[in-house]
Short mmCIF file of C-alpha atoms and ligand atoms in Angstrom, two decimals:
data_model
loop_
_atom_site.label_atom_id
_atom_site.label_comp_id
_atom_site.label_asym_id
_atom_site.label_seq_id
_atom_site.Cartn_x
_atom_site.Cartn_y
_atom_site.Cartn_z
CA MET A 2 3.31 -29.05 -1.73
CA SER A 3 6.04 -27.18 -3.57
CA ALA A 4 6.38 -26.11 -7.17
CA TYR A 5 10.08 -27.01 -6.96
CA GLY A 6 10.03 -30.68 -5.96
CA ASP A 7 12.90 -31.62 -3.72
CA TRP A 8 14.33 -28.08 -3.78
CA GLU A 9 13.59 -25.24 -1.42
CA PRO A 10 14.05 -21.57 -2.39
CA VAL A 11 15.66 -19.28 0.19
CA ILE A 12 15.12 -15.56 -0.32
CA GLY A 13 16.22 -12.42 1.49
CA LEU A 14 15.20 -8.95 0.33
CA GLU A 15 17.00 -5.63 0.41
CA VAL A 16 14.63 -2.71 -0.04
CA HIS A 17 15.63 0.87 -0.67
CA ALA A 18 12.83 3.22 0.32
CA GLN A 19 13.16 6.94 -0.22
CA LEU A 20 12.54 8.97 2.91
CA PHE A 21 10.12 11.70 1.82
CA THR A 22 11.88 14.85 2.93
CA GLU A 23 11.78 18.24 1.22
CA THR A 24 15.54 18.41 0.95
CA LYS A 25 18.42 15.98 0.43
CA LEU A 26 20.21 13.97 3.11
CA PHE A 27 23.33 16.11 3.46
CA CYS A 28 22.51 19.41 1.68
CA GLY A 29 19.64 21.84 1.15
CA CYS A 30 18.82 20.84 -2.46
CA ALA A 31 15.20 19.93 -3.22
CA THR A 32 14.28 16.25 -3.65
CA SER A 33 11.54 17.00 -6.22
CA PHE A 34 11.08 14.45 -8.97
CA GLY A 35 10.80 15.00 -12.73
CA ASP A 36 12.52 18.38 -13.08
CA PRO A 37 15.09 19.18 -15.84
CA PRO A 38 18.41 17.39 -15.24
CA ASN A 39 20.91 18.89 -12.82
CA THR A 40 18.66 21.67 -11.56
CA HIS A 41 18.82 20.49 -7.93
CA THR A 42 22.53 20.28 -7.23
CA CYS A 43 25.11 22.08 -5.11
CA ALA A 44 28.73 21.74 -4.05
CA VAL A 45 27.81 19.00 -1.53
CA CYS A 46 25.80 16.70 -3.78
CA LEU A 47 28.10 17.36 -6.74
CA GLY A 48 30.96 16.20 -4.55
CA LEU A 49 33.07 19.31 -5.06
CA PRO A 50 36.29 19.29 -3.04
CA GLY A 51 35.98 20.81 0.42
CA ALA A 52 32.17 20.74 0.60
CA LEU A 53 30.92 19.32 3.91
CA PRO A 54 27.79 17.23 4.52
CA VAL A 55 25.29 18.18 7.24
CA LEU A 56 22.72 15.55 8.27
CA ASN A 57 19.05 16.33 7.56
CA GLY A 58 17.19 15.94 10.89
CA GLU A 59 13.88 15.15 9.20
CA ALA A 60 15.48 12.24 7.31
CA LEU A 61 16.71 10.87 10.63
CA ARG A 62 13.24 11.21 12.14
CA LEU A 63 11.69 9.34 9.20
CA ALA A 64 14.30 6.57 9.37
CA VAL A 65 13.64 6.11 13.09
CA THR A 66 9.91 6.05 12.27
CA VAL A 67 10.40 3.15 9.85
CA GLY A 68 12.67 1.37 12.32
CA LEU A 69 10.13 1.62 15.12
CA ALA A 70 7.27 0.55 12.85
CA LEU A 71 9.32 -2.57 12.10
CA GLY A 72 9.88 -3.18 15.80
CA CYS A 73 13.61 -2.52 15.52
CA ARG A 74 15.93 -1.49 18.29
CA ILE A 75 17.23 2.02 17.55
CA ALA A 76 20.96 2.23 18.11
CA ARG A 77 21.88 5.05 20.48
CA ARG A 78 25.02 5.49 18.42
CA SER A 79 25.50 4.67 14.76
CA ILE A 80 28.19 5.43 12.23
CA PHE A 81 28.12 6.77 8.68
CA ALA A 82 30.57 5.03 6.39
CA ARG A 83 31.94 5.60 2.94
CA LYS A 84 31.22 2.89 0.40
CA ASN A 85 33.76 3.48 -2.34
CA TYR A 86 33.12 2.65 -5.96
CA PHE A 87 33.30 4.32 -9.33
CA TYR A 88 30.26 5.01 -11.44
CA PRO A 89 29.32 8.13 -13.44
CA ASP A 90 26.21 8.78 -11.35
CA LEU A 91 28.29 8.94 -8.16
CA PRO A 92 30.27 12.18 -8.33
CA LYS A 93 32.08 11.84 -5.01
CA GLY A 94 33.41 8.39 -5.90
CA TYR A 95 31.75 7.05 -2.77
CA GLN A 96 28.29 6.74 -1.29
CA ILE A 97 27.68 7.79 2.31
CA SER A 98 25.93 4.83 3.92
CA GLN A 99 26.06 2.94 7.19
CA TYR A 100 27.94 -0.29 7.49
CA GLU A 101 29.07 -1.90 10.71
CA GLU A 102 26.92 0.17 13.03
CA PRO A 103 23.51 0.85 11.45
CA LEU A 104 20.70 2.95 12.95
CA CYS A 105 18.04 0.22 13.26
CA LEU A 106 18.50 -3.46 14.18
CA ASP A 107 16.56 -6.68 14.75
CA GLY A 108 13.00 -5.97 13.70
CA ALA A 109 10.31 -8.14 12.13
CA LEU A 110 7.46 -7.94 9.67
CA GLU A 111 4.38 -10.15 9.73
CA ILE A 112 3.40 -11.54 6.32
CA GLU A 113 0.89 -13.98 4.86
CA GLY A 114 3.20 -16.99 4.56
CA ASP A 115 2.55 -20.03 2.37
CA GLY A 116 1.60 -21.95 5.49
CA GLY A 117 -0.20 -19.14 7.36
CA PRO A 118 0.92 -15.94 9.13
CA LYS A 119 4.67 -15.71 9.30
CA ARG A 120 7.20 -13.43 10.99
CA VAL A 121 10.05 -12.35 8.74
CA ARG A 122 13.04 -11.08 10.65
CA ILE A 123 14.53 -7.71 9.71
CA ARG A 124 18.27 -7.77 10.13
CA ARG A 125 18.85 -4.03 9.90
CA ALA A 126 17.66 -0.75 8.45
CA HIS A 127 20.22 1.94 7.76
CA VAL A 128 20.32 5.44 6.31
CA GLU A 129 22.16 6.20 3.09
CA GLU A 130 22.17 8.60 0.17
CA ASP A 131 20.93 7.79 -3.30
CA ALA A 132 23.05 8.07 -6.46
CA GLY A 133 22.13 10.10 -9.53
CA LYS A 134 20.76 8.63 -12.74
CA ASN A 135 22.40 7.83 -16.05
CA LEU A 136 20.12 8.40 -19.01
CA HIS A 137 20.84 6.77 -22.33
CA GLY A 138 19.62 7.02 -25.92
CA ALA A 139 16.16 8.44 -26.44
CA SER A 140 15.60 9.53 -22.84
CA ALA A 141 18.92 11.39 -22.78
CA LEU A 142 18.07 13.05 -26.09
CA ALA A 143 14.65 14.14 -24.87
CA LEU A 144 16.09 15.73 -21.74
CA ALA A 145 19.23 17.27 -23.16
CA GLY A 146 17.57 18.62 -26.31
CA GLY A 147 20.08 19.81 -28.90
CA ALA A 148 22.99 19.00 -26.64
CA ALA A 149 22.85 15.28 -27.38
CA ASP A 150 22.60 13.37 -30.64
CA GLY A 151 21.06 10.15 -29.30
CA ALA A 152 24.32 8.25 -29.14
CA GLU A 153 25.28 10.03 -25.95
CA SER A 154 24.35 9.47 -22.35
CA ILE A 155 23.74 12.14 -19.79
CA VAL A 156 24.14 12.06 -16.04
CA ASP A 157 21.33 13.64 -14.02
CA LEU A 158 22.37 14.38 -10.46
CA ASN A 159 19.00 15.65 -9.19
CA ARG A 160 18.54 12.40 -7.30
CA ALA A 161 22.11 12.26 -5.99
CA GLY A 162 22.03 12.66 -2.22
CA THR A 163 18.32 11.88 -1.78
CA PRO A 164 17.78 10.15 1.58
CA LEU A 165 17.04 6.42 1.60
CA VAL A 166 16.49 3.81 4.23
CA GLU A 167 17.78 0.37 3.24
CA ILE A 168 15.78 -2.37 4.92
CA VAL A 169 17.49 -5.77 4.93
CA SER A 170 15.57 -8.94 5.77
CA GLU A 171 17.02 -12.21 7.04
CA PRO A 172 16.78 -15.00 4.41
CA ASP A 173 13.43 -16.11 5.87
CA LEU A 174 11.31 -16.17 2.73
CA ARG A 175 10.64 -19.51 1.06
CA SER A 176 8.77 -18.77 -2.17
CA PRO A 177 8.27 -16.04 -4.77
CA ALA A 178 4.77 -15.48 -3.35
CA GLU A 179 6.15 -14.92 0.15
CA ALA A 180 8.67 -12.44 -1.25
CA ARG A 181 5.90 -10.58 -3.01
CA ASP A 182 3.74 -10.46 0.11
CA TYR A 183 6.68 -9.24 2.18
CA LEU A 184 7.21 -6.38 -0.24
CA LYS A 185 3.52 -5.51 -0.24
CA ARG A 186 3.42 -5.41 3.54
CA LEU A 187 6.61 -3.41 3.76
CA ARG A 188 5.38 -0.91 1.21
CA GLU A 189 2.06 -0.60 3.02
CA LEU A 190 3.86 0.02 6.29
CA CYS A 191 6.07 2.73 4.79
CA VAL A 192 3.04 4.45 3.25
CA PHE A 193 1.03 4.23 6.49
CA VAL A 194 3.74 5.82 8.58
CA GLY A 195 4.03 8.53 5.92
CA VAL A 196 7.70 8.15 4.98
CA ASN A 197 7.37 6.87 1.42
CA ASP A 198 4.84 6.80 -1.44
CA GLY A 199 5.56 3.18 -2.31
CA ASN A 200 6.10 3.82 -6.00
CA LEU A 201 8.03 0.89 -7.52
CA GLU A 202 7.79 2.16 -11.08
CA GLN A 203 9.23 5.57 -10.33
CA GLY A 204 11.86 3.99 -8.14
CA SER A 205 11.07 5.57 -4.79
CA PHE A 206 10.64 2.02 -3.43
CA ARG A 207 13.15 -0.45 -4.92
CA ALA A 208 13.77 -4.08 -4.19
CA ASP A 209 16.75 -6.36 -4.75
CA ALA A 210 16.22 -10.07 -4.14
CA ASN A 211 18.87 -12.49 -2.91
CA VAL A 212 17.98 -15.97 -4.05
CA SER A 213 19.46 -19.39 -3.37
CA VAL A 214 18.17 -22.96 -3.35
CA ARG A 215 18.90 -25.93 -1.15
CA ARG A 216 17.71 -29.51 -0.84
CA ARG A 217 14.63 -29.71 1.33
CA GLY A 218 15.69 -30.50 4.90
CA ASP A 219 19.21 -29.13 4.47
CA GLU A 220 20.37 -26.61 7.06
CA ALA A 221 23.18 -24.93 5.14
CA LEU A 222 22.29 -22.13 2.74
CA GLY A 223 23.24 -22.40 -0.90
CA THR A 224 25.22 -19.82 -2.83
CA ARG A 225 23.02 -16.83 -3.56
CA VAL A 226 22.47 -14.67 -6.59
CA GLU A 227 21.45 -11.05 -6.23
CA LEU A 228 18.65 -9.86 -8.56
CA LYS A 229 18.71 -6.11 -9.03
CA ASN A 230 15.96 -3.50 -9.20
CA LEU A 231 12.75 -5.44 -9.60
CA ASN A 232 10.39 -2.58 -10.34
CA SER A 233 6.96 -4.20 -10.05
CA PHE A 234 5.37 -6.84 -7.81
CA ARG A 235 4.80 -8.99 -10.87
CA PHE A 236 8.50 -8.86 -11.79
CA VAL A 237 9.53 -9.71 -8.25
CA GLU A 238 7.55 -12.91 -8.37
CA ASP A 239 8.46 -13.83 -11.95
CA ALA A 240 12.12 -12.97 -11.61
CA ILE A 241 12.56 -14.97 -8.40
CA ASP A 242 10.67 -17.93 -9.84
CA GLY A 243 12.84 -17.87 -12.96
CA GLU A 244 16.00 -17.58 -10.91
CA VAL A 245 15.01 -20.46 -8.63
CA ARG A 246 14.39 -22.65 -11.69
CA ARG A 247 17.68 -21.61 -13.25
CA GLN A 248 19.59 -22.53 -10.10
CA ILE A 249 17.79 -25.86 -9.74
CA ALA A 250 18.62 -26.74 -13.35
CA LEU A 251 22.29 -25.88 -12.76
CA ARG A 252 22.48 -27.94 -9.59
CA GLU A 253 20.72 -30.91 -11.16
CA ARG A 254 23.29 -30.84 -13.95
CA GLY A 255 25.94 -30.98 -11.23
CA GLU A 256 27.06 -27.39 -11.85
CA ALA A 257 27.65 -24.81 -9.16
CA VAL A 258 25.65 -21.61 -8.70
CA ARG A 259 27.98 -18.64 -8.97
CA LEU A 260 27.82 -15.72 -6.55
CA GLU A 261 26.79 -12.98 -8.94
CA THR A 262 24.58 -9.99 -9.53
CA ARG A 263 21.92 -10.37 -12.21
CA GLY A 264 19.41 -8.10 -13.90
CA TYR A 265 15.94 -9.12 -15.04
CA ALA A 266 14.60 -8.77 -18.57
CA ALA A 267 10.84 -8.73 -18.10
CA ASP A 268 10.11 -9.09 -21.82
CA LYS A 269 12.05 -12.37 -22.03
CA LYS A 270 11.18 -13.38 -18.47
CA GLN A 271 14.86 -14.12 -17.97
CA SER A 272 17.62 -12.91 -15.73
CA TYR A 273 21.00 -12.00 -17.23
CA LEU A 274 24.46 -11.59 -15.78
CA LEU A 275 25.34 -8.03 -14.74
CA ARG A 276 28.59 -8.68 -12.88
CA ASP A 277 30.29 -10.89 -10.37
CA LYS A 278 29.07 -10.02 -6.92
CA GLU A 279 31.30 -7.44 -5.32
CA GLY A 280 32.52 -8.59 -1.91
CA ASP A 281 32.45 -6.01 0.86
CA ALA A 282 36.25 -5.80 0.71
CA GLY A 283 35.93 -4.30 -2.76
CA TYR A 284 34.13 -1.27 -1.37
CA ARG A 285 36.89 -0.32 1.08
CA TYR A 286 34.36 0.84 3.66
CA PHE A 287 35.64 3.24 6.28
CA PRO A 288 33.96 5.62 8.75
CA GLU A 289 32.93 8.93 7.15
CA PRO A 290 35.44 11.47 8.44
CA ASP A 291 33.22 14.47 7.66
CA LEU A 292 30.33 13.36 9.89
CA PRO A 293 30.48 12.67 13.64
CA PRO A 294 28.99 9.47 15.03
CA LEU A 295 25.20 9.76 15.01
CA SER A 296 23.72 9.93 18.51
CA VAL A 297 20.03 9.33 19.06
CA ASP A 298 18.75 9.79 22.59
CA GLU A 299 15.93 8.03 24.45
CA LEU A 300 13.72 11.09 24.48
CA PHE A 301 13.89 11.50 20.70
CA VAL A 302 13.01 7.82 20.16
CA ALA A 303 10.15 8.08 22.65
CA GLN A 304 8.83 11.15 20.85
CA VAL A 305 8.90 9.42 17.47
CA GLN A 306 7.27 6.35 19.00
CA ALA A 307 4.47 8.54 20.33
CA THR A 308 3.73 9.92 16.87
CA LEU A 309 3.54 6.49 15.17
CA PRO A 310 0.07 6.05 13.68
CA GLU A 311 -1.89 2.83 14.07
CA LEU A 312 -0.13 0.28 11.84
CA PRO A 313 -2.04 -1.47 9.05
CA ASP A 314 -2.17 -4.94 10.68
CA ARG A 315 -3.61 -3.53 13.86
CA LYS A 316 -6.07 -1.38 11.95
CA ARG A 317 -7.34 -4.33 9.92
CA ALA A 318 -7.89 -6.38 13.08
CA ARG A 319 -9.69 -3.50 14.76
CA PHE A 320 -12.00 -2.91 11.77
CA VAL A 321 -13.03 -6.56 12.03
CA GLU A 322 -13.47 -6.56 15.82
CA GLU A 323 -14.95 -3.14 16.36
CA TYR A 324 -17.02 -2.64 13.22
CA GLY A 325 -17.86 -6.20 12.26
CA LEU A 326 -16.30 -5.96 8.79
CA THR A 327 -15.26 -9.15 7.02
CA PRO A 328 -11.47 -9.55 6.79
CA GLN A 329 -11.77 -8.86 3.05
CA ALA A 330 -13.68 -5.62 3.54
CA ALA A 331 -11.25 -4.59 6.29
CA ALA A 332 -8.36 -5.21 3.90
CA VAL A 333 -9.97 -3.00 1.24
CA MET A 334 -10.75 -0.22 3.75
CA THR A 335 -7.12 -0.22 4.93
CA GLY A 336 -5.69 -0.30 1.40
CA HIS A 337 -4.55 3.30 1.85
CA PRO A 338 -4.23 5.43 4.99
CA ARG A 339 -6.47 8.14 3.56
CA LEU A 340 -9.17 5.61 2.68
CA ALA A 341 -9.03 4.12 6.18
CA ALA A 342 -9.44 7.59 7.68
CA PHE A 343 -12.30 8.36 5.28
CA PHE A 344 -14.12 5.15 6.16
CA GLU A 345 -13.75 5.66 9.87
CA GLU A 346 -14.84 9.28 9.76
CA ALA A 347 -17.93 8.34 7.75
CA VAL A 348 -18.84 5.61 10.23
CA LEU A 349 -18.29 7.67 13.35
CA SER A 350 -20.13 10.73 12.12
CA GLY A 351 -22.99 8.68 10.77
CA GLY A 352 -24.77 6.99 13.61
CA SER A 353 -25.27 6.32 17.26
CA HIS A 354 -23.04 3.81 18.98
CA ALA A 355 -25.82 1.24 19.18
CA GLU A 356 -25.98 0.87 15.43
CA LEU A 357 -22.29 1.31 14.71
CA GLU A 358 -21.77 -2.18 13.30
CA GLY A 359 -24.62 -2.17 10.81
CA ASN A 360 -23.69 1.34 9.84
CA ALA A 361 -20.02 0.41 9.38
CA VAL A 362 -20.85 -2.58 7.18
CA ALA A 363 -23.20 -0.46 5.06
CA THR A 364 -20.54 2.25 4.81
CA ALA A 365 -17.83 -0.21 3.75
CA ASN A 366 -20.17 -1.68 1.14
CA PHE A 367 -21.08 1.73 -0.20
CA ILE A 368 -17.46 2.82 -0.37
CA GLN A 369 -16.52 -0.35 -2.24
CA SER A 370 -19.38 -0.24 -4.72
CA GLU A 371 -19.55 3.54 -5.33
CA VAL A 372 -16.82 5.73 -3.86
CA LEU A 373 -13.82 3.64 -4.93
CA ARG A 374 -14.89 3.71 -8.57
CA ALA A 375 -13.82 7.33 -8.88
CA ALA A 376 -11.17 7.48 -6.15
CA VAL A 377 -7.60 8.20 -7.21
CA PHE A 378 -4.65 7.25 -5.02
CA GLU A 379 -1.34 8.83 -5.85
CA GLY A 380 1.43 7.97 -3.46
CA LEU A 381 0.59 9.41 -0.08
CA ASP A 382 -2.25 11.48 -1.55
CA ALA A 383 -5.80 10.51 -2.35
CA ARG A 384 -8.57 12.21 -4.25
CA LEU A 385 -12.01 11.06 -3.16
CA PRO A 386 -15.10 12.25 -5.04
CA VAL A 387 -17.08 13.14 -1.90
CA THR A 388 -16.42 13.87 1.76
CA ALA A 389 -16.90 11.38 4.57
CA ARG A 390 -19.59 13.65 5.99
CA GLN A 391 -21.55 13.54 2.70
CA VAL A 392 -21.44 9.73 2.68
CA ALA A 393 -22.46 9.58 6.33
CA ASP A 394 -25.46 11.87 5.79
CA LEU A 395 -26.50 9.99 2.68
CA LEU A 396 -26.39 6.59 4.36
CA ARG A 397 -28.29 8.02 7.32
CA LEU A 398 -31.21 8.78 4.96
CA VAL A 399 -31.13 5.17 3.74
CA ALA A 400 -30.97 3.79 7.29
CA ASP A 401 -33.99 5.93 8.22
CA HIS A 402 -35.86 4.57 5.17
CA ARG A 403 -36.27 8.04 3.82
CA ILE A 404 -34.77 7.05 0.49
CA SER A 405 -34.07 3.63 -1.01
CA GLY A 406 -30.66 2.14 -1.70
CA LYS A 407 -31.30 2.69 -5.37
CA GLN A 408 -32.10 6.35 -4.83
CA ALA A 409 -28.96 6.66 -2.74
CA LYS A 410 -26.91 5.97 -5.86
CA GLU A 411 -28.71 8.72 -7.72
CA VAL A 412 -28.18 11.16 -4.86
CA TYR A 413 -24.55 10.09 -4.61
CA ALA A 414 -23.97 10.85 -8.30
CA ALA A 415 -25.34 14.35 -7.70
CA LEU A 416 -23.09 14.85 -4.68
CA CYS A 417 -19.82 13.91 -6.39
CA GLY A 418 -17.47 16.83 -6.81
CA THR A 419 -19.84 19.23 -5.04
CA ASP A 420 -20.21 20.46 -1.49
CA ARG A 421 -23.95 19.84 -1.44
CA THR A 422 -25.69 17.82 1.24
CA ALA A 423 -27.63 14.63 0.57
CA GLU A 424 -30.65 16.25 2.21
CA SER A 425 -30.70 19.14 -0.28
CA VAL A 426 -30.45 16.81 -3.29
CA VAL A 427 -33.31 14.69 -1.97
CA THR A 428 -35.51 17.73 -1.41
CA GLU A 429 -34.66 19.26 -4.78
CA ARG A 430 -35.53 16.09 -6.67
CA GLY A 431 -38.58 15.25 -4.60
CA LEU A 432 -37.13 11.81 -3.99
CA GLU A 433 -38.17 11.50 -0.43
CA VAL A 434 -41.84 10.92 -1.16
CA VAL A 435 -41.49 7.33 -2.30
CA GLY A 436 -39.33 6.49 0.68
CA ASP A 437 -41.71 8.21 3.04
CA ARG A 438 -43.68 5.78 5.14
CA GLY A 439 -46.90 7.82 5.07
CA ALA A 440 -46.81 8.18 1.30
CA LEU A 441 -46.18 4.46 0.82
CA GLU A 442 -49.06 3.60 3.17
CA LYS A 443 -51.37 5.75 1.14
CA LEU A 444 -50.32 3.98 -2.07
CA ALA A 445 -50.57 0.55 -0.43
CA ARG A 446 -54.13 1.18 0.75
CA GLU A 447 -55.11 2.37 -2.72
CA ARG A 448 -53.76 -0.87 -4.21
CA GLY A 449 -55.64 -2.80 -1.54
CA ARG A 450 -58.91 -1.20 -2.61
CA GLU A 451 -58.20 -1.55 -6.29
CA HIS A 452 -57.54 -5.29 -5.91
CA ALA A 453 -60.09 -5.85 -3.16
CA GLY A 454 -60.65 -9.49 -4.14
CA GLN A 455 -56.99 -10.37 -3.88
CA ALA A 456 -56.69 -8.47 -0.62
CA ASP A 457 -59.54 -10.47 0.78
CA LYS A 458 -57.92 -13.77 -0.26
CA TYR A 459 -54.69 -12.62 1.39
CA ARG A 460 -56.50 -11.91 4.64
CA LYS A 461 -58.14 -15.34 4.50
CA GLY A 462 -54.71 -16.96 4.48
CA LYS A 463 -53.31 -16.83 0.96
CA THR A 464 -50.20 -15.05 2.21
CA ALA A 465 -48.28 -15.70 -1.00
CA LEU A 466 -50.23 -12.74 -2.43
CA LEU A 467 -48.05 -10.41 -0.39
CA GLY A 468 -45.48 -10.50 -3.18
CA PHE A 469 -48.08 -9.39 -5.68
CA PHE A 470 -48.95 -6.30 -3.66
CA VAL A 471 -45.33 -5.42 -2.98
CA GLY A 472 -44.71 -5.75 -6.71
CA GLN A 473 -47.59 -3.38 -7.42
CA LEU A 474 -46.20 -0.83 -5.01
CA MET A 475 -42.70 -1.07 -6.44
CA LYS A 476 -44.12 -0.64 -9.92
CA GLN A 477 -46.02 2.44 -8.91
CA THR A 478 -42.93 4.04 -7.36
CA ARG A 479 -40.88 3.06 -10.42
CA GLY A 480 -38.78 0.78 -8.29
CA SER A 481 -37.55 3.52 -6.07
CA ALA A 482 -39.27 2.55 -2.83
CA ASP A 483 -37.13 0.91 -0.20
CA PRO A 484 -38.01 -2.80 -0.67
CA ALA A 485 -37.83 -3.65 3.03
CA LEU A 486 -40.04 -0.73 3.91
CA ALA A 487 -42.46 -1.55 1.07
CA ASN A 488 -42.81 -5.10 2.40
CA GLU A 489 -43.47 -3.87 5.89
CA VAL A 490 -46.00 -1.26 4.82
CA VAL A 491 -47.94 -3.59 2.48
CA LYS A 492 -48.19 -6.20 5.20
CA ALA A 493 -49.42 -3.68 7.77
CA CYS A 494 -51.98 -2.20 5.37
CA LEU A 495 -53.36 -5.55 4.19
CA ASP A 496 -53.74 -6.69 7.77
CA GLU A 497 -55.93 -3.68 8.54
CA PRO A 498 -59.67 -4.34 8.35
CA PRO A 499 -60.90 -3.43 4.83
CA GLY A 500 -62.73 -0.25 3.96
CA ASP A 501 -60.53 2.19 5.88
P1 ADP B 602 25.69 -8.23 1.30
O1 ADP B 602 26.61 -7.70 2.34
O2 ADP B 602 26.34 -8.75 0.12
O3 ADP B 602 24.58 -7.28 0.97
P2 ADP B 602 24.28 -9.68 3.29
O4 ADP B 602 24.86 -10.77 4.08
O5 ADP B 602 24.13 -8.34 3.93
O6 ADP B 602 25.04 -9.53 1.95
O7 ADP B 602 22.88 -10.15 2.84
C1 ADP B 602 22.14 -9.42 1.99
C2 ADP B 602 20.79 -10.08 1.80
O8 ADP B 602 20.95 -11.38 1.28
C3 ADP B 602 19.99 -10.22 3.07
O9 ADP B 602 18.66 -9.84 2.81
C4 ADP B 602 20.06 -11.69 3.37
O10 ADP B 602 18.87 -12.14 3.98
C5 ADP B 602 20.21 -12.31 2.01
N1 ADP B 602 20.95 -13.56 1.99
C6 ADP B 602 22.14 -13.83 2.56
N2 ADP B 602 22.52 -15.09 2.28
C7 ADP B 602 21.56 -15.64 1.51
C8 ADP B 602 21.37 -16.92 0.90
N3 ADP B 602 22.26 -17.89 1.00
N4 ADP B 602 20.27 -17.12 0.18
C9 ADP B 602 19.36 -16.14 0.03
N5 ADP B 602 19.47 -14.93 0.60
C10 ADP B 602 20.55 -14.67 1.32
MG1 MG B 603 23.75 -5.46 1.32
ZN1 ZN B 604 22.94 19.60 -3.00
#
């Protein structure tokens, strides 16, 4: 069953997700991305002596939102702590984080496990500030212009102090694929509740993987290695797989796995040693003296709970139950919160309740085959080529047999990027005629007279000739008649007594 024989991988993930606030966690500087280095800094995030941090209330609200979405208990009281270490991108010489008493505890996330649906326990989720960024070589040169000669590095502190939530799982994952699915689900959840844009490449959603192996059936966990900053889903899977194999090889040679922190070189598909793993003692954690204990009351938690949107799992299940979508179609329609809202608006504004299911399936199909081709999803935003209302009106014309499915595509192309209605495009292009029942009947009767002999044979029982007449009708309308309607009309007309 396993790719690793007698060995079982054990994986726990630590995810840092940026909380999408306008300003930083402890100061008023903007969190905007991609601006010239060191343009969003102040005494607080530069760590100048005497500057005092003030907690950003919106960051707290977003962190509680994530915690509740993960089913965590929200601590009524939590403590900010200083994590002390030296690095050029950390001007204060410490990071304000939470340590012994985090904000969110004991949650869970449902994933698609190797052996079916699986609940991965969330140990904790805490609030902390991000560090700045060190830029080396070419990227430093590009940003610093004449001030650097390419051999220098620059420190950009725009990101220093940006709010993060660190979400720590229990070591419940058992394969690289499970780890990947966990990350996908977690990212989806963060995007759905509107706290994060889920961008691994730009680093607003970052994952570290803790990996160990043990003999199948063993209880005790093996020594783990921490893999840092895996910035794509592909890397997460590849890096963990490579690390599992490296550890198995070591153990089979009788060597021990060392507790260490490793980076991942995607080009070589290999991890490399960064440093020995720092024990907590090395960070000299202590409670942040410049911030009081964080108190969160029941009312605040209840208010945040009340604003939680429908979560993606629930939405998927509902799209299947309520609208009759296949699980696959439901998964596509819930791929992004804006798409899910678009789909649902199109369905609900498009038809009466009695035909909701058929309408929903048609809408999902149309969105998949047409709308998604030109849709652009960027973080929490989406650009869709038409409005839900336009799609609803268009599909209404198809459902009423006023235009064919094929014509719908033509009308759709004319609607994209405009605020026109489907109705006006149909009228302008004179498309409706061939989908109009009366017009088709007229054509069908003409064909019946033209091929009177065949029509007679049909009436005497050679029903296979139906296809011939439908074909004639389709040819005459250049393929634009609705095939189902054409069938129906031809049948009705041939069954009439000849000679009008
Ligand atoms: P640290 O304090 O060094 O960050 P933690 O005990 O908080 O270590 O664990 C960090 C992460 O490592 C968690 O996600 C946890 O599930 C995972 N983890 C802990 N022990 C192991 C292990 N033996 N194998 C794999 N993952 C582990
Ligand atoms: Mg940790
Ligand atoms: Zn600042």
